[in-house]
Amino acid sequence: AGQDLGPLTNALVARALAPVPDPGAVMDLATVLQTQGGALAAEGLNLQRQAASLQPSYLIRHGSGRSLRILALVTPGDFMANTPIDFLLSGSDATLILCHVDETTTELDLPPHDVAFLAIGQSEANAPLLANLPHLLAQHPGPILNNVPALISSLTRDHVSALLADQPGLLAPLTLRRARADLILGALHVPALLRPTDSHAGHGLGLIAETADLTRWLAENNASEAYVAPFIDYRGADGLYVKYRVVLIDGQPFASHMATSTHWMVHYLNAEMSTQPTRRAAEARWMESFDTTFARRHAKAFTALQRTFGLDYFGIDCAEASDGRLLVFEVDTAMIVHDMDDEALFPYKRPAMRKLFNAFLASLDKAVTRR
């Protein structure tokens, strides 16, 4: 909303530094600092870990809070470490309990709840925790959505590309994991994409077409390993690149966003959507007709994705290849999905996101009913 966070920050600091520190204030202050980026974000992550050690569980009421009590298993990390379940409950009357665990957790003492959700996403850092979760959750008596820790841990780019190879309606470029010493131009089929193995949101992503590109990438990235994949030119007839974010809930696809750019590396924040009315109009048309056009056109692909992963909730970043197949860039349970864009500029987004959020709530309700 563009508001000044100074007064809120000062109030949170006062509560955090009180003779008896308020863990909730420490956790909120950690979130505020992470939104600032840079060194402040790093300090926010440190505070987040401190808050989780002071108190592992935090309750957030949405609306009246009289609907479902949802317990989300989360772990300290940045905004892409966990499924953004708080965003998904926007506009509801649910009560959310965020329960923090990490690789040192030996037992769970969970507050009362109706349904649980495994919100911890795939990353190198989360791998030991995800490996330990089956043991921790073995005695949990109620339903847990996305309770497949081993599958979530396996959603690496190389494994996803292998799983989706030759699936109907899908194009998932073969992605390989390579040591830094093996990144030699002669061994790469250029043009190729390189990215550090534990990066997201385009951090460290480079397009390699010649020796100078590889030399520059190696100088700018000190990663010991990288993912290597062929670059697929997915420009449309107008010369623009279009990337879609789609969420699958109980196998049903829902539109999250569509970003258009002149650059091959498309992210919503750098796609100038707020300054380009024609791009917003295209996104509005895509969202409004999603069920009858995009979802129907790629029905085989979405069926294959659900058959392959079988999760209650997950997201994909994708595009449309020149041959009509769905070009999959990433599969993840922790992609950012929200309805916080300026409603004056993006009036079409709230209805689409409300539809997605309602489907998420219905999935949780269904799990409780099954129990």
C-alpha positions as CSV (number, residue, x, y, z in Angstrom):
1,A,0.0,0.0,0.0
2,G,3.0,2.3,0.1
3,Q,2.6,3.3,3.7
4,D,5.4,4.5,5.9
5,L,6.5,1.5,8.1
6,G,8.5,3.8,10.5
7,P,5.8,4.1,13.2
8,L,5.0,0.4,13.2
9,T,8.7,-0.5,13.3
10,N,9.3,1.8,16.3
11,A,6.3,0.3,18.2
12,L,7.5,-3.3,17.4
13,V,11.0,-2.4,18.6
14,A,9.6,-1.1,21.9
15,R,7.6,-4.3,22.5
16,A,10.5,-6.5,21.4
17,L,12.9,-4.7,23.8
18,A,10.5,-4.7,26.8
19,P,11.7,-6.3,30.1
20,V,9.6,-9.3,29.1
21,P,10.1,-9.5,25.3
22,D,7.0,-10.0,23.2
23,P,7.7,-12.9,20.8
24,G,4.9,-11.8,18.5
25,A,6.5,-8.3,18.2
26,V,9.9,-9.9,17.4
27,M,8.3,-12.0,14.7
28,D,6.4,-9.1,13.2
29,L,9.5,-6.9,13.3
30,A,11.4,-9.7,11.5
31,T,8.8,-9.6,8.7
32,V,8.9,-5.9,8.4
33,L,12.7,-5.9,8.1
34,Q,12.6,-8.6,5.4
35,T,10.4,-6.4,3.2
36,Q,13.2,-3.8,3.2
37,G,15.8,-6.0,1.4
38,G,19.6,-6.0,1.7
39,A,21.2,-6.0,5.1
40,L,17.9,-5.3,6.8
41,A,16.4,-8.5,5.3
42,A,19.3,-10.5,6.7
43,E,18.7,-9.0,10.1
44,G,15.0,-9.9,9.7
45,L,15.9,-13.5,9.2
46,N,18.1,-13.5,12.3
47,L,15.2,-12.0,14.3
48,Q,12.8,-14.6,12.8
49,R,14.9,-17.4,14.1
50,Q,15.1,-15.8,17.5
51,A,11.3,-15.4,17.7
52,A,10.8,-19.0,16.7
53,S,13.1,-20.1,19.4
54,L,11.3,-18.0,22.0
55,Q,7.9,-19.3,20.9
56,P,7.3,-21.7,18.0
57,S,3.6,-21.1,17.3
58,Y,1.8,-17.9,16.3
59,L,-1.9,-17.4,15.8
60,I,-3.4,-15.1,13.1
61,R,-7.1,-14.4,13.0
62,H,-8.7,-13.7,9.6
63,G,-12.0,-11.9,9.8
64,S,-14.0,-13.2,12.8
65,G,-11.7,-16.2,13.2
66,R,-14.7,-18.4,13.8
67,S,-14.2,-20.8,10.9
68,L,-11.5,-23.4,10.5
69,R,-8.5,-23.6,12.8
70,I,-5.7,-24.3,10.4
71,L,-2.3,-25.3,11.6
72,A,0.6,-24.7,9.1
73,L,3.9,-26.3,9.6
74,V,6.5,-23.7,8.6
75,T,10.2,-23.2,9.0
76,P,12.2,-20.0,9.4
77,G,13.3,-18.5,6.1
78,D,12.5,-15.9,3.5
79,F,9.2,-15.3,1.9
80,M,9.8,-18.2,-0.5
81,A,10.6,-20.8,2.2
82,N,7.0,-21.8,2.9
83,T,3.6,-21.9,1.1
84,P,2.1,-18.4,1.5
85,I,-0.8,-19.8,3.4
86,D,-1.5,-16.5,5.2
87,F,-2.1,-14.8,1.8
88,L,-4.3,-17.7,0.7
89,L,-6.7,-17.1,3.6
90,S,-7.2,-13.4,2.8
91,G,-10.9,-12.5,3.2
92,S,-11.8,-15.7,5.1
93,D,-12.9,-16.2,8.7
94,A,-10.2,-18.8,9.4
95,T,-7.7,-18.9,12.3
96,L,-4.2,-19.7,11.2
97,I,-1.6,-21.2,13.5
98,L,1.9,-20.9,12.2
99,C,4.0,-23.7,13.9
100,H,7.8,-23.3,13.3
101,V,10.0,-26.3,13.1
102,D,13.5,-26.9,11.9
103,E,16.1,-29.6,11.5
104,T,16.7,-29.7,15.2
105,T,13.1,-30.3,16.2
106,T,12.7,-33.7,17.9
107,E,9.0,-33.6,18.8
108,L,5.8,-31.7,18.1
109,D,3.6,-30.1,20.7
110,L,0.8,-28.8,18.4
111,P,-2.1,-26.5,19.5
112,P,-5.7,-27.7,18.9
113,H,-6.7,-27.4,15.2
114,D,-9.1,-28.8,12.7
115,V,-6.8,-29.4,9.8
116,A,-3.0,-29.2,9.2
117,F,-1.0,-28.1,6.2
118,L,2.6,-29.0,5.4
119,A,3.8,-25.6,4.2
120,I,7.5,-26.1,4.1
121,G,8.9,-25.7,0.6
122,Q,11.7,-27.4,-1.3
123,S,15.2,-26.0,-0.8
124,E,18.7,-27.2,-0.1
125,A,18.3,-25.8,3.4
126,N,15.0,-27.5,4.1
127,A,16.1,-31.0,2.9
128,P,17.2,-32.3,6.4
129,L,13.9,-31.0,7.9
130,L,11.7,-32.5,5.2
131,A,13.6,-35.8,5.7
132,N,12.7,-35.8,9.4
133,L,9.1,-34.8,9.1
134,P,7.6,-38.3,8.5
135,H,9.0,-39.3,11.9
136,L,7.7,-36.1,13.5
137,L,4.2,-36.5,11.9
138,A,3.8,-40.2,12.3
139,Q,1.5,-39.9,15.3
140,H,-0.5,-36.9,14.1
141,P,-4.2,-37.9,14.4
142,G,-5.9,-35.6,11.9
143,P,-5.7,-34.7,8.2
144,I,-2.5,-33.0,6.9
145,L,-2.7,-31.5,3.4
146,N,0.5,-31.8,1.3
147,N,1.8,-34.4,3.7
148,V,4.3,-35.9,1.3
149,P,7.7,-34.5,2.6
150,A,9.8,-36.7,0.3
151,L,8.0,-35.5,-2.8
152,I,8.3,-31.9,-1.8
153,S,12.0,-32.3,-1.2
154,S,12.3,-33.9,-4.7
155,L,10.9,-30.8,-6.5
156,T,14.4,-29.8,-7.6
157,R,14.6,-28.5,-11.2
158,D,16.5,-31.5,-12.5
159,H,14.2,-34.1,-10.9
160,V,11.1,-32.2,-12.1
161,S,12.4,-32.1,-15.6
162,A,13.1,-35.8,-15.5
163,L,9.6,-36.6,-14.2
164,L,7.9,-34.5,-16.8
165,A,9.9,-35.8,-19.8
166,D,7.6,-37.1,-22.5
167,Q,4.4,-36.3,-20.6
168,P,1.5,-35.4,-22.8
169,G,1.0,-31.7,-23.6
170,L,4.2,-30.7,-21.6
171,L,7.6,-29.5,-22.5
172,A,10.1,-29.6,-19.6
173,P,13.6,-28.9,-20.9
174,L,16.1,-31.4,-19.6
175,T,17.8,-29.8,-16.6
176,L,21.1,-31.2,-15.3
177,R,23.0,-30.5,-12.1
178,R,26.7,-29.7,-12.8
179,A,29.7,-28.9,-10.6
180,R,31.3,-25.5,-11.2
181,A,34.4,-27.1,-12.6
182,D,32.4,-28.8,-15.3
183,L,30.9,-25.5,-16.6
184,I,32.9,-25.4,-19.8
185,L,31.4,-23.7,-22.9
186,G,32.3,-26.7,-25.1
187,A,30.2,-29.0,-22.8
188,L,27.2,-26.7,-22.9
189,H,24.6,-26.8,-25.7
190,V,24.2,-23.1,-26.3
191,P,22.1,-21.1,-25.8
192,A,21.8,-22.5,-22.3
193,L,20.5,-21.3,-19.0
194,L,22.6,-21.4,-15.8
195,R,21.5,-20.8,-12.3
196,P,22.8,-21.7,-8.8
197,T,21.2,-24.8,-7.5
198,D,19.5,-23.1,-4.6
199,S,18.3,-19.9,-6.1
200,H,14.8,-18.6,-6.9
201,A,13.2,-15.5,-8.5
202,G,15.8,-15.3,-11.1
203,H,18.7,-14.7,-8.7
204,G,21.9,-15.8,-10.5
205,L,20.0,-16.9,-13.7
206,G,22.1,-16.3,-16.8
207,L,21.7,-16.9,-20.5
208,I,24.9,-18.3,-22.0
209,A,25.4,-17.9,-25.7
210,E,29.2,-17.4,-25.9
211,T,32.4,-17.5,-23.9
212,A,32.0,-14.0,-22.6
213,D,28.6,-14.9,-21.1
214,L,30.0,-17.8,-19.2
215,T,33.0,-15.9,-18.0
216,R,30.8,-13.1,-16.7
217,W,28.4,-15.7,-15.0
218,L,31.3,-17.4,-13.2
219,A,32.7,-14.1,-12.0
220,E,29.3,-13.0,-10.7
221,N,28.3,-16.3,-9.1
222,N,30.4,-18.3,-6.6
223,A,28.0,-21.3,-6.6
224,S,29.7,-24.6,-6.3
225,E,27.0,-26.2,-8.4
226,A,24.5,-25.0,-11.1
227,Y,21.5,-26.2,-13.0
228,V,22.1,-26.3,-16.7
229,A,19.1,-26.3,-19.2
230,P,18.7,-25.4,-22.8
231,F,17.1,-22.0,-23.5
232,I,13.7,-22.3,-25.2
233,D,12.7,-19.2,-27.1
234,Y,9.1,-18.8,-26.1
235,R,8.4,-15.4,-27.7
236,G,5.0,-14.9,-29.2
237,A,4.3,-13.5,-32.7
238,D,4.5,-9.9,-31.2
239,G,8.0,-10.5,-30.0
240,L,7.0,-10.5,-26.3
241,Y,7.7,-13.1,-23.7
242,V,4.7,-14.2,-21.6
243,K,5.0,-16.2,-18.3
244,Y,2.1,-17.6,-16.4
245,R,1.7,-18.7,-12.8
246,V,-0.9,-21.3,-12.3
247,V,-1.9,-23.0,-9.0
248,L,-3.4,-26.6,-8.9
249,I,-5.7,-27.3,-6.0
250,D,-7.0,-30.9,-5.8
251,G,-5.9,-31.2,-9.4
252,Q,-7.9,-28.1,-10.6
253,P,-5.9,-25.3,-12.2
254,F,-6.4,-21.7,-11.2
255,A,-4.9,-18.5,-12.6
256,S,-2.5,-16.6,-10.4
257,H,-0.8,-14.1,-12.7
258,M,0.4,-13.5,-16.2
259,A,3.4,-11.3,-16.9
260,T,4.5,-9.9,-20.3
261,S,8.0,-8.6,-21.0
262,T,10.4,-7.7,-23.8
263,H,13.1,-9.6,-21.8
264,W,13.4,-13.4,-21.7
265,M,13.6,-13.6,-17.9
266,V,10.1,-12.6,-16.9
267,H,9.1,-11.8,-13.4
268,Y,5.9,-9.9,-12.4
269,L,7.9,-7.2,-10.6
270,N,10.1,-6.4,-13.6
271,A,7.5,-6.8,-16.3
272,E,6.2,-3.2,-16.0
273,M,2.7,-4.4,-15.6
274,S,1.7,-1.3,-13.6
275,T,2.8,1.1,-16.4
276,Q,1.6,-1.0,-19.4
277,P,-2.2,-0.9,-19.9
278,T,-2.1,-3.2,-22.8
279,R,-0.3,-5.9,-20.7
280,R,-2.8,-5.5,-17.9
281,A,-5.7,-5.8,-20.4
282,A,-4.1,-9.1,-21.7
283,E,-3.8,-10.4,-18.2
284,A,-7.4,-9.5,-17.5
285,R,-8.6,-11.4,-20.6
286,W,-6.5,-14.4,-19.6
287,M,-7.9,-14.5,-16.1
288,E,-11.5,-13.9,-17.1
289,S,-11.5,-16.6,-19.7
290,F,-9.0,-19.0,-18.0
291,D,-11.4,-21.9,-17.5
292,T,-12.7,-21.9,-21.1
293,T,-9.4,-21.1,-22.9
294,F,-6.1,-21.7,-21.3
295,A,-7.2,-24.4,-18.9
296,R,-9.1,-26.3,-21.6
297,R,-6.3,-25.9,-24.1
298,H,-3.8,-27.4,-21.7
299,A,-6.1,-29.9,-20.0
300,K,-3.9,-32.9,-20.8
301,A,-0.9,-31.1,-19.4
302,F,-2.6,-30.2,-16.1
303,T,-3.9,-33.8,-15.8
304,A,-0.3,-35.1,-16.3
305,L,1.0,-32.6,-13.7
306,Q,-1.5,-33.8,-11.1
307,R,-0.9,-37.4,-11.9
308,T,2.8,-36.9,-11.6
309,F,2.9,-34.9,-8.3
310,G,-0.5,-35.7,-6.7
311,L,-0.2,-32.9,-4.1
312,D,-3.3,-31.1,-2.7
313,Y,-1.7,-27.8,-3.5
314,F,1.2,-26.7,-5.7
315,G,2.1,-24.1,-8.3
316,I,3.8,-23.9,-11.6
317,D,5.5,-21.2,-13.6
318,C,5.1,-21.8,-17.3
319,A,4.7,-20.4,-20.8
320,E,3.3,-21.6,-24.1
321,A,5.9,-23.2,-26.5
322,S,5.7,-22.5,-30.2
323,D,4.4,-26.0,-30.8
324,G,1.5,-25.4,-28.4
325,R,2.8,-27.4,-25.4
326,L,2.9,-26.0,-21.9
327,L,6.5,-25.1,-21.2
328,V,7.2,-25.7,-17.5
329,F,9.9,-23.7,-15.8
330,E,9.3,-24.7,-12.2
331,V,7.0,-26.7,-9.9
332,D,6.9,-25.6,-6.3
333,T,4.6,-25.5,-3.3
334,A,5.9,-22.2,-2.0
335,M,5.3,-19.8,-4.9
336,I,4.0,-16.4,-3.9
337,V,0.2,-16.1,-4.6
338,H,-1.6,-13.0,-3.3
339,D,-4.3,-10.4,-3.9
340,M,-2.4,-7.3,-2.7
341,D,-2.0,-5.5,-6.1
342,D,-3.5,-2.0,-6.3
343,E,-7.2,-2.6,-7.0
344,A,-7.4,0.6,-9.0
345,L,-4.8,-0.6,-11.5
346,F,-5.7,-4.3,-11.3
347,P,-9.5,-4.5,-10.8
348,Y,-9.7,-7.9,-12.5
349,K,-7.4,-9.6,-10.0
350,R,-9.6,-9.7,-6.9
351,P,-12.3,-12.0,-8.5
352,A,-9.6,-14.4,-9.9
353,M,-7.8,-14.6,-6.6
354,R,-11.0,-14.9,-4.6
355,K,-11.9,-17.9,-6.8
356,L,-8.4,-19.4,-6.0
357,F,-8.7,-18.7,-2.3
358,N,-12.2,-20.2,-2.1
359,A,-10.9,-23.4,-3.7
360,F,-8.1,-23.6,-1.2
361,L,-10.6,-23.2,1.7
362,A,-12.9,-25.8,0.1
363,S,-9.9,-28.2,0.0
364,L,-9.3,-27.7,3.7
365,D,-13.0,-28.1,4.4
366,K,-13.1,-31.3,2.4
367,A,-10.2,-32.7,4.4
368,V,-12.0,-32.1,7.7
369,T,-15.2,-33.6,6.3
370,R,-13.3,-36.7,5.2
371,R,-11.9,-37.1,8.8
